[in-house]
Coordinates of C-alpha atoms in Angstrom, one line a residue:
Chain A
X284 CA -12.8 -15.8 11.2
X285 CA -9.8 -17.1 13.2
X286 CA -7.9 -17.5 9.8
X287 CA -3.8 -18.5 8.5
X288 CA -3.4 -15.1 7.6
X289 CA -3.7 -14.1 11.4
X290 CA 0.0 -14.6 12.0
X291 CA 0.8 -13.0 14.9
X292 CA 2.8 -15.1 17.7
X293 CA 3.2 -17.7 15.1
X294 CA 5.7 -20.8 16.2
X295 CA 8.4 -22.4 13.5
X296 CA 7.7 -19.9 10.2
X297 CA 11.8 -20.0 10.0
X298 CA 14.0 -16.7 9.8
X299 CA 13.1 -13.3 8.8
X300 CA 15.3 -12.2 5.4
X301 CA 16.1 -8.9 5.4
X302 CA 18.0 -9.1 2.4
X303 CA 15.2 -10.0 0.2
X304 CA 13.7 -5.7 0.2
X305 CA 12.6 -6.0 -3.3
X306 CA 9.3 -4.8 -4.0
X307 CA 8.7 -7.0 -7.1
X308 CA 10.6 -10.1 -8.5
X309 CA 9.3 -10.8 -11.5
X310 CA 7.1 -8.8 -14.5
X311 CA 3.8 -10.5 -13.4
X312 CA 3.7 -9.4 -9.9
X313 CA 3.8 -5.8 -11.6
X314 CA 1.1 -6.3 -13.5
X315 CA -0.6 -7.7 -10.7
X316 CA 0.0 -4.5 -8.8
X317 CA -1.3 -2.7 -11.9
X318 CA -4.5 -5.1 -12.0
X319 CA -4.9 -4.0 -8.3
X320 CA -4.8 0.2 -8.9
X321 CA -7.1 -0.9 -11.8
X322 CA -9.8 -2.0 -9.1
X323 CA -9.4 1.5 -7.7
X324 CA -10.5 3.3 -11.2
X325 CA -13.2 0.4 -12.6
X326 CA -14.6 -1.9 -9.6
X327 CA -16.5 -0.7 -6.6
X328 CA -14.5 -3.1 -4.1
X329 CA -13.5 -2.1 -0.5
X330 CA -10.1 -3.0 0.9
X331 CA -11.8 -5.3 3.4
X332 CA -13.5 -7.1 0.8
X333 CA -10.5 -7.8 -1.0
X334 CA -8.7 -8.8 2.3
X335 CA -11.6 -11.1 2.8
X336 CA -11.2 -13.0 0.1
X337 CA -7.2 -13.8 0.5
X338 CA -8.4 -15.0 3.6
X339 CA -10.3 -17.5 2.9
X340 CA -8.0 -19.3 1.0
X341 CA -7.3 -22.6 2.4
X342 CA -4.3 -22.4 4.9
X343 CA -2.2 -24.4 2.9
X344 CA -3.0 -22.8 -0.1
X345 CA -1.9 -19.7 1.7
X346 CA 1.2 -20.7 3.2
X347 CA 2.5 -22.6 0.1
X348 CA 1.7 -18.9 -2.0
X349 CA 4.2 -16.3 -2.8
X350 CA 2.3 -12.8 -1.7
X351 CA 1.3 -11.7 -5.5
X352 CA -0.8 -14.6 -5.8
X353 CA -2.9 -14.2 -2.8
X354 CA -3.8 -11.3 -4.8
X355 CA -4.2 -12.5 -8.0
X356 CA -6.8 -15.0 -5.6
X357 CA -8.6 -11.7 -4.7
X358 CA -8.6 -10.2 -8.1
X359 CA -10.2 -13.3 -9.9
X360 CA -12.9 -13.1 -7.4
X361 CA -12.8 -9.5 -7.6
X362 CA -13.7 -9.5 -11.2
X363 CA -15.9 -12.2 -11.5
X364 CA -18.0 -11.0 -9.0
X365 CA -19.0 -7.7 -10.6
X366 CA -19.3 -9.4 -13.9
X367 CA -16.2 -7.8 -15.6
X368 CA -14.9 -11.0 -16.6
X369 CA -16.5 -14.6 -15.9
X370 CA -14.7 -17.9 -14.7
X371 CA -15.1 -19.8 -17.7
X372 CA -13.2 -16.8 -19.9
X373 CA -10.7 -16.9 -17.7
X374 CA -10.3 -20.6 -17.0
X375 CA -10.4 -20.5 -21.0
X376 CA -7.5 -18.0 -21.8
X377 CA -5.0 -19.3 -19.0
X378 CA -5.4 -22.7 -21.0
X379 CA -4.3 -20.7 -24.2
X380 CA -1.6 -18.8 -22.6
X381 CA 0.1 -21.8 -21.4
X382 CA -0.4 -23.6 -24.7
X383 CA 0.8 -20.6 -26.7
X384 CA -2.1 -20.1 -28.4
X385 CA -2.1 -16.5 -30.4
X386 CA -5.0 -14.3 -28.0
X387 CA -7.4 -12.3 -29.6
X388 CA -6.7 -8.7 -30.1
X389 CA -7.5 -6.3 -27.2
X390 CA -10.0 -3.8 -28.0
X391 CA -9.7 -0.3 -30.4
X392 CA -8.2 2.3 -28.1
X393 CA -10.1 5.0 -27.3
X394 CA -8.2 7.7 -26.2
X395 CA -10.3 8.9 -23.3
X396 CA -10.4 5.5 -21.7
X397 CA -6.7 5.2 -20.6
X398 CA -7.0 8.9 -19.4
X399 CA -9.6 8.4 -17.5
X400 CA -8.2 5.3 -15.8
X401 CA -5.0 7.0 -15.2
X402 CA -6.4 10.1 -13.7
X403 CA -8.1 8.2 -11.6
X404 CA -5.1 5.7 -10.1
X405 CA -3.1 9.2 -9.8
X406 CA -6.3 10.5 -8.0
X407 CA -6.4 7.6 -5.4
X408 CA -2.5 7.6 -5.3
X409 CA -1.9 10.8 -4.6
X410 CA -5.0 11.7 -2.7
X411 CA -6.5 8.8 -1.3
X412 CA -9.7 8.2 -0.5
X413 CA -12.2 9.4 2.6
X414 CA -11.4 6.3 4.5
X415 CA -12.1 8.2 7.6
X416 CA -15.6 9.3 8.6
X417 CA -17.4 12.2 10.0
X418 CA -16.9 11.9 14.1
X419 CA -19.3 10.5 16.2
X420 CA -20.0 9.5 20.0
X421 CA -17.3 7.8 21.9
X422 CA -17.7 5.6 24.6
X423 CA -14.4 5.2 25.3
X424 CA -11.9 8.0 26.2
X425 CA -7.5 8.1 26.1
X426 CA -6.2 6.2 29.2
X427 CA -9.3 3.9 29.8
X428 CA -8.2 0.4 30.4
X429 CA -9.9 -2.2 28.1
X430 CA -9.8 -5.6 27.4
X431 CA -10.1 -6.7 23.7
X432 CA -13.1 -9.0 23.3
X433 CA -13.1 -13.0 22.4
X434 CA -14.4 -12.5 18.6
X435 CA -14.6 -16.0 17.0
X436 CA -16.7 -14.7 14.6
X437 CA -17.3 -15.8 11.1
X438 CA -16.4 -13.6 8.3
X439 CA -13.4 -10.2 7.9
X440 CA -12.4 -9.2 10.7
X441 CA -9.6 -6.5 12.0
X442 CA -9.1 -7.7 15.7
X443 CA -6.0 -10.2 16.2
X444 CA -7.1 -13.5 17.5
X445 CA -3.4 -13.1 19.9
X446 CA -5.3 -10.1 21.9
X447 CA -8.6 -11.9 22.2
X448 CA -9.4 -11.4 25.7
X449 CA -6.5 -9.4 26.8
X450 CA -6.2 -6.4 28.9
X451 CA -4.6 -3.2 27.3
X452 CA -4.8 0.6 28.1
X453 CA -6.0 3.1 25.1
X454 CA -3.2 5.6 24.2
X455 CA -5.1 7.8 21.4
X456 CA -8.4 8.1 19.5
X457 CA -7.9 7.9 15.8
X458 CA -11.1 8.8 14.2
X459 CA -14.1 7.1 13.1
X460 CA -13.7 4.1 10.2
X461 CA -16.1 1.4 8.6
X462 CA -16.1 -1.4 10.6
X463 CA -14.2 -4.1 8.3
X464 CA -16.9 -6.9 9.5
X465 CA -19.7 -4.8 7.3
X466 CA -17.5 -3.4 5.0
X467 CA -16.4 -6.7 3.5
X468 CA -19.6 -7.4 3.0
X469 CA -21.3 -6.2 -0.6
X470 CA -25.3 -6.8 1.0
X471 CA -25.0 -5.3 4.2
X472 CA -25.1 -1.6 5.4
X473 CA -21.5 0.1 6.3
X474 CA -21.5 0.8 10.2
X475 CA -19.2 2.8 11.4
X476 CA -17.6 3.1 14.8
X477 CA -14.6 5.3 16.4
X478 CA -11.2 3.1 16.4
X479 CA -8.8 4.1 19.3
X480 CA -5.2 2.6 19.5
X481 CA -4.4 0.3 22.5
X482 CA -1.2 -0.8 24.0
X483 CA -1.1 -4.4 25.1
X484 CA 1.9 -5.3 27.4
X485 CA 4.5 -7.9 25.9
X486 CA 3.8 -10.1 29.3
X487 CA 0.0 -10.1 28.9
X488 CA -0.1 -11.5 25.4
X489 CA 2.8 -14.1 25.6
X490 CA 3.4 -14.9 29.6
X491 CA 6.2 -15.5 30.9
X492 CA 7.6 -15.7 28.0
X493 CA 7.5 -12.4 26.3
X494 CA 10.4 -10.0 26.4
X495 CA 10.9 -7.6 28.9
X496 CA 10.2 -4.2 28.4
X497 CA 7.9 -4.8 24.8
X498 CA 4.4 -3.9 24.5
X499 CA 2.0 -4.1 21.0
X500 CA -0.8 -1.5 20.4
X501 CA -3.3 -2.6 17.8
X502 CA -6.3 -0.2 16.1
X503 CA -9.7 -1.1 17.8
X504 CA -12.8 -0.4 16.6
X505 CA -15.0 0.0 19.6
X506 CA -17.3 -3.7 19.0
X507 CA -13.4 -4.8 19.9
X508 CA -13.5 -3.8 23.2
X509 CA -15.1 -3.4 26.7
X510 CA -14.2 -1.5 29.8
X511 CA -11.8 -3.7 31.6
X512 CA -13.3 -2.8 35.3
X513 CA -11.5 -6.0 36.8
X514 CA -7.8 -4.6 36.4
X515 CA -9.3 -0.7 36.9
X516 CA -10.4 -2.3 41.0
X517 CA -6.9 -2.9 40.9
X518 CA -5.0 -0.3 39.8
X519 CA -6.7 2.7 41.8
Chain B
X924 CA 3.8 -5.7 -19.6
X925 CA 6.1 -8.0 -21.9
X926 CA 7.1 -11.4 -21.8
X927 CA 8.1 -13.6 -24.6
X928 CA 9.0 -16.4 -22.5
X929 CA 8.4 -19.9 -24.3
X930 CA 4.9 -20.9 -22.7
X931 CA 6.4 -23.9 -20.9
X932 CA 8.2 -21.6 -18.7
X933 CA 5.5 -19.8 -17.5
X934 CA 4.6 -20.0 -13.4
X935 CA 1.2 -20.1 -12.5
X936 CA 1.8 -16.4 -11.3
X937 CA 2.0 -15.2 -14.5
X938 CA -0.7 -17.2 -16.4
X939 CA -3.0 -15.9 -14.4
X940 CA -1.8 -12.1 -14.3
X941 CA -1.6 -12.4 -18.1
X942 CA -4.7 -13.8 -18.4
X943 CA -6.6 -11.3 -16.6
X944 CA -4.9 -9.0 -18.4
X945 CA -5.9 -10.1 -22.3
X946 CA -9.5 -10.5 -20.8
X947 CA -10.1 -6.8 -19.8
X948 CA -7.7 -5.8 -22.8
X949 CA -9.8 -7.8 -25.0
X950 CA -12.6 -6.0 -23.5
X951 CA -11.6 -2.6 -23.5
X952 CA -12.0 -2.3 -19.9
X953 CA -8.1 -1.2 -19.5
X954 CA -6.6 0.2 -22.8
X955 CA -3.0 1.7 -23.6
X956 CA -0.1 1.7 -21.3
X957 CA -2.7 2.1 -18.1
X958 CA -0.7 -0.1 -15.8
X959 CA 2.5 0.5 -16.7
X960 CA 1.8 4.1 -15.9
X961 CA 0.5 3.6 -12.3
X962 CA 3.2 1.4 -11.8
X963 CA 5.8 3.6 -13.0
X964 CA 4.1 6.3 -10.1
X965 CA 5.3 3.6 -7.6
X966 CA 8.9 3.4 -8.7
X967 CA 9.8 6.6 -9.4
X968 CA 7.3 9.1 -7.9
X969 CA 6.7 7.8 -4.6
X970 CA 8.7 5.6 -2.7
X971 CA 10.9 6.2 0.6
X972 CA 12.3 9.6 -0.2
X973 CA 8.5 11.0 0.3
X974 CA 9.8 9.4 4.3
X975 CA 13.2 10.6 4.3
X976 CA 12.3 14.3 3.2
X977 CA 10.1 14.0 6.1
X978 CA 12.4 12.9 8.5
X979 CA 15.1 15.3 7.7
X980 CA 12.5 18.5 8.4
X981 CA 11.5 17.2 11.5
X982 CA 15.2 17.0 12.6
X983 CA 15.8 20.5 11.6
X984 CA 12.4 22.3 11.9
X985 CA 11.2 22.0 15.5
X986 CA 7.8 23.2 14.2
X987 CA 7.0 20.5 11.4
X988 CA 8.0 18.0 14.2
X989 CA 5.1 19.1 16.5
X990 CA 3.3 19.6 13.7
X991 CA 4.4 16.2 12.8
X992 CA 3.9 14.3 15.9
X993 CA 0.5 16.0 16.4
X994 CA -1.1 14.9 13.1
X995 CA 1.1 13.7 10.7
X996 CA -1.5 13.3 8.3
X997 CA -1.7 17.5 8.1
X998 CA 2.2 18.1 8.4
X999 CA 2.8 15.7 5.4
X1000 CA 0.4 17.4 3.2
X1001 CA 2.3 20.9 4.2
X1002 CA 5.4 18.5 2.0
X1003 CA 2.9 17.5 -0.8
X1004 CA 3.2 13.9 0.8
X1005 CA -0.3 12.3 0.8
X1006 CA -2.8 9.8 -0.8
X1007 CA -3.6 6.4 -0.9
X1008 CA -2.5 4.4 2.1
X1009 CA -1.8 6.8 4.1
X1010 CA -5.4 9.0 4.2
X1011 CA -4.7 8.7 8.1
X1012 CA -0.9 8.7 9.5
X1013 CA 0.5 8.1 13.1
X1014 CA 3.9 9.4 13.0
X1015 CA 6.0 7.5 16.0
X1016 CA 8.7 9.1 17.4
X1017 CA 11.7 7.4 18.5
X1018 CA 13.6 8.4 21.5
X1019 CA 16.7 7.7 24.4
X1020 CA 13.7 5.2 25.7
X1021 CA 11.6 4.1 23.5
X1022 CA 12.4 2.3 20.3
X1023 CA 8.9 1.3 17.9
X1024 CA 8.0 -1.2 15.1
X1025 CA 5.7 -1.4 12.1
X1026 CA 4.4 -4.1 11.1
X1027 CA 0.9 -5.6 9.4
X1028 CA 0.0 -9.0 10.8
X1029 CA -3.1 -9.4 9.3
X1030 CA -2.0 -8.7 5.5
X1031 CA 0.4 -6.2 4.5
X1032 CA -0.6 -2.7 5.7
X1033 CA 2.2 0.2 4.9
X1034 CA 2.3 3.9 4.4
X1035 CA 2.8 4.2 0.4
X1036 CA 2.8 7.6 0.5
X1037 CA 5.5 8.1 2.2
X1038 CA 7.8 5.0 2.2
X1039 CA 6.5 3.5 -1.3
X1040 CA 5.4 -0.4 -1.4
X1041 CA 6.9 -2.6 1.3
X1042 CA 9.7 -5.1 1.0
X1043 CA 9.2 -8.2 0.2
X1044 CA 10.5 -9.3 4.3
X1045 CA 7.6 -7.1 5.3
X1046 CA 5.0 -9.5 3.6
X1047 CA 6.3 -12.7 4.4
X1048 CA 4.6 -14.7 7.6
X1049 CA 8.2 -14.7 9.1
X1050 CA 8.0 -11.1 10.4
X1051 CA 4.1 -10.6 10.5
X1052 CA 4.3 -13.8 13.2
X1053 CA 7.3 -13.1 15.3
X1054 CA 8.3 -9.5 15.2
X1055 CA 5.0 -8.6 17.6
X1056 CA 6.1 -11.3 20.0
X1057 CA 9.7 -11.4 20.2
X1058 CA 10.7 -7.7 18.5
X1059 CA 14.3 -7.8 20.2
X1060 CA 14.9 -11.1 18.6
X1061 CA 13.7 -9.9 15.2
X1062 CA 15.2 -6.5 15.3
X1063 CA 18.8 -8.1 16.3
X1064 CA 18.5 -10.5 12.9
X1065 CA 18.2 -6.7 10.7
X1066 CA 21.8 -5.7 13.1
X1067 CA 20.0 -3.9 15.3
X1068 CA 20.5 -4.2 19.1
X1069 CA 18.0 -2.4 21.4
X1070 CA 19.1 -1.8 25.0
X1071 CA 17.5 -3.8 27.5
X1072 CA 16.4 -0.7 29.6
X1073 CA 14.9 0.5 26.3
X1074 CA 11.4 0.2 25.7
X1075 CA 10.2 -1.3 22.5
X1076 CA 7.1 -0.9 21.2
X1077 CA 5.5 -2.5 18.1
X1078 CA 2.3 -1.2 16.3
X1079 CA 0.2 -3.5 14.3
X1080 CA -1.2 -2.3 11.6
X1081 CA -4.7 -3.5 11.7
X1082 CA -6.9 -0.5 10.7
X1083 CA -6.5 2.5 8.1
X1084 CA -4.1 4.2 10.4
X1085 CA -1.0 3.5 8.8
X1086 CA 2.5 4.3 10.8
X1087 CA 5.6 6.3 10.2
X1088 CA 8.9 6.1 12.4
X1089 CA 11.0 9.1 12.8
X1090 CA 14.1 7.7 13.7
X1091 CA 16.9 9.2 15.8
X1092 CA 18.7 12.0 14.0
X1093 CA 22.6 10.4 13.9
X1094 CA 25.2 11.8 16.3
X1095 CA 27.8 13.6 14.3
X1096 CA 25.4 15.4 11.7
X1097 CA 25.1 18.9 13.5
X1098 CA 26.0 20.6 10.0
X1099 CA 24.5 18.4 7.7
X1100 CA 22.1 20.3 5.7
X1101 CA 18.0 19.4 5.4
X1102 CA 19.1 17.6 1.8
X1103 CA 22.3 15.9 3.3
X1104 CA 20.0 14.3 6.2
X1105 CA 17.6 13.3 4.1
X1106 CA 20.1 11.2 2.2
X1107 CA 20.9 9.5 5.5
X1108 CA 17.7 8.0 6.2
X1109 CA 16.9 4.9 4.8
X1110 CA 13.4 2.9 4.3
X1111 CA 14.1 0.4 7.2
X1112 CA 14.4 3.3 9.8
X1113 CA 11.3 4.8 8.8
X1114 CA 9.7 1.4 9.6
X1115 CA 11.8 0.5 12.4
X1116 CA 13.3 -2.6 12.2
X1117 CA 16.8 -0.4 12.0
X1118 CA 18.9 2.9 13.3
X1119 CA 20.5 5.1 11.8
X1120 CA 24.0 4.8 12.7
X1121 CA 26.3 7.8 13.9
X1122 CA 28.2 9.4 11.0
X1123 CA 31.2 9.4 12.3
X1124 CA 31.1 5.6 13.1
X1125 CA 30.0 5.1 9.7
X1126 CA 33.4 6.9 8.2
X1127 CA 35.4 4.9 10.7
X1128 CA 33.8 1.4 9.4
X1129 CA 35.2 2.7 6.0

């Protein structure tokens, strides 16, 4: 989807503040963050589907949002969707919080539960998980100049709408990943592809106006891209 | 978490982090002190020393810099440095001529492993939308001035490759030790937006 969280070349967002390098601001957006790792011990949720949903809040919405709640956005629908909590129990205890209602109690510890859950946030943050996957055939090789596609597709997707039909050059081959399109997607099959980075010159995305001497190179899976034969002619 | 702030004072931010919270609490679905341990991982246990350590081998071990430069990935396990976030690194090597950018435009995409969770700067649209178009511009408002014969190149960090910077080792440090380099290097060099300064400029400033 062409979405507000596609931000790049943006006009008129106002200065960046590179005195504001705090991670966290207030207690909430920590236990947001902790809500998050949660999702990596007791949901089953990709990264893309969680991306998917921040992006389909409305633009406004979006822009209008400090970054913690976009996530808290994803987490509700996170949750909800796998039936860990529902919309009307949580609709129903944000009323009481912000009447002051006393909550009911959480649930009797049991001792292996927390270790569990720990040891598996540790696992993931310490370890990771296989997000790359076993090799396959390449169609494309380093130094073969591409153009990146014109994907107004609906649904998550990776490729930036500012190199939509641009020309770049592929400067390394990075493995083989889920394509985020089916991997957002709970009901359809993961496909995977080979993702290759490419360099984009400063003066093909912006024009005239780009600064000398800058170039961008983005990730592409290979649905991104096609063999840019035009600007191969020429080259040689 | 805590917070016994009177409930008129609470954002909308916070209702709704709480309120997730009590459910799965009430639920049993996260028990005990769960999150403030993970969180407690990502202020104290990893965070941009995992990056500077890095850094500050690479400057003194030509090996581990191949090593690095070649698959980063690999040469940060060799330092324990590894895990969520960073399952597949890049490192990016900066040079006499050729200065490179991280950033995420499409969310917020940075190496925990080795440079902990990103600023707040790195989040917000203002850099996502301009540092991939105008990067001189952007990298001048963080102090830093990149000749004009000096190629700049910004990464995007749209897939599971995530990016590490290895900055220019700073004039003036040829018997600094691997620990007293590593103290050098700060977060923002490791994701580009800034250079280290030469140590004996930084004395003079004093």
């Amino acid at each position: 989807m062409i979405g507000i969280h596609d931000l790049g070349g943006f006009d008129n967002l106002g200065p960046v503040h590179p005195e504001d390098g705090a991670t966290f601001h207030e207690d909430w957006e920590k236990l947001t963050f902790g809500l998050q790792m949660l999702g990596a011990a007791v949901g089953d949720w990709t990264a893309d589907e969680y991306r998917h949903y921040i992006e389909l809040m409305p633009p406004a919405d979006y822009m209008n949002a400090s970054y913690y709640i976009h996530w808290l956005v994803a987490l509700e629908e996170l949750y909800t969707s796998r039936g860990l909590v529902s919309r009307e129990e949580l609709a129903k205890r944000q009323e009481e919080i912000r009447s002051g209602a006393e909550l009911p109690p959480p649930a009797p510890i049991d001792p292996e539960v927390p270790a569990r859950l720990i040891a598996a946030m540790k696992q993931a943050a310490f370890h990771g998980g296989g997000v790359r996957k076993r090799d396959q055939e390449r169609s494309f090789a380093v130094g073969d100049r591409v153009r990146a596609k014109t994907r107004a597709i609906p649904g998550h997707t990776r490729l930036q709408r500012y190199a939509f039909g641009k020309p770049g050059v592929i400067v390394s081959y990075n493995g083989v990943y889920a394509l985020p399109e089916t991997a957002a997607k709970r009901d359809v099959e993961t496909v995977t592809e080979p993702v290759y980075g490419v360099r984009f010159e400063g003066t093909d995305l912006w024009g005239e106006g780009a600064e000398p001497g800058t170039s961008v190179t983005l990730d592409l899976w290979e649905s991104y891209m096609e063999h840019d034969d035009t600007t191969q002619k020429g080259t040689h | 978490m805590g917070g016994n702030h009177h409930p008129s004072e609470l954002s909308d931010g916070e209702v709704r982090a709480r309120a997730l919270e009590s459910l799965l609490r009430e639920k049993g679905i996260l028990q005990g002190d769960v999150v403030d341990e993970i969180i407690g991982v990502y202020t104290s246990d990893i965070g941009p020393l995992n990056g500077a350590r890095a850094v500050a081998k690479a400057w003194t071990d030509p090996g581990f810099k191949r090593r690095l430069l070649e698959n980063a990935t690999e040469a940060l396990a060799e330092l324990g440095i590894g895990g969520m976030e960073g399952e597949n690194m890049i490192a990016l090597e900066n040079t006499d001529t050729v200065h490179n950018v991280v950033v995420c435009t499409l969310c917020s995409c940075y190496p925990w492993p080795v440079l902990g969770l990103p600023p707040t700067w790195y989040k917000d649209a203002p850099y996502r939308a301009r540092v991939v178009r105008e990067p001189r511009a952007v990298l001048a408002e963080f102090g830093t001035s990149v000749p004009g014969d000096k190629e700049v190149r910004v990464w995007d960090s749209n897939s599971e490759v995530r990016y590490l910077v290895l900055p220019q080792r700073p004039a003036g440090t040829d018997n600094y030790s691997e620990e007293q380099l590593a103290a050098l290097v700060t977060r923002d060099s490791m994701i580009g937006v800034t250079v280290l300064p030469d140590v004996t400029e930084m004395a003079d400033a004093r």
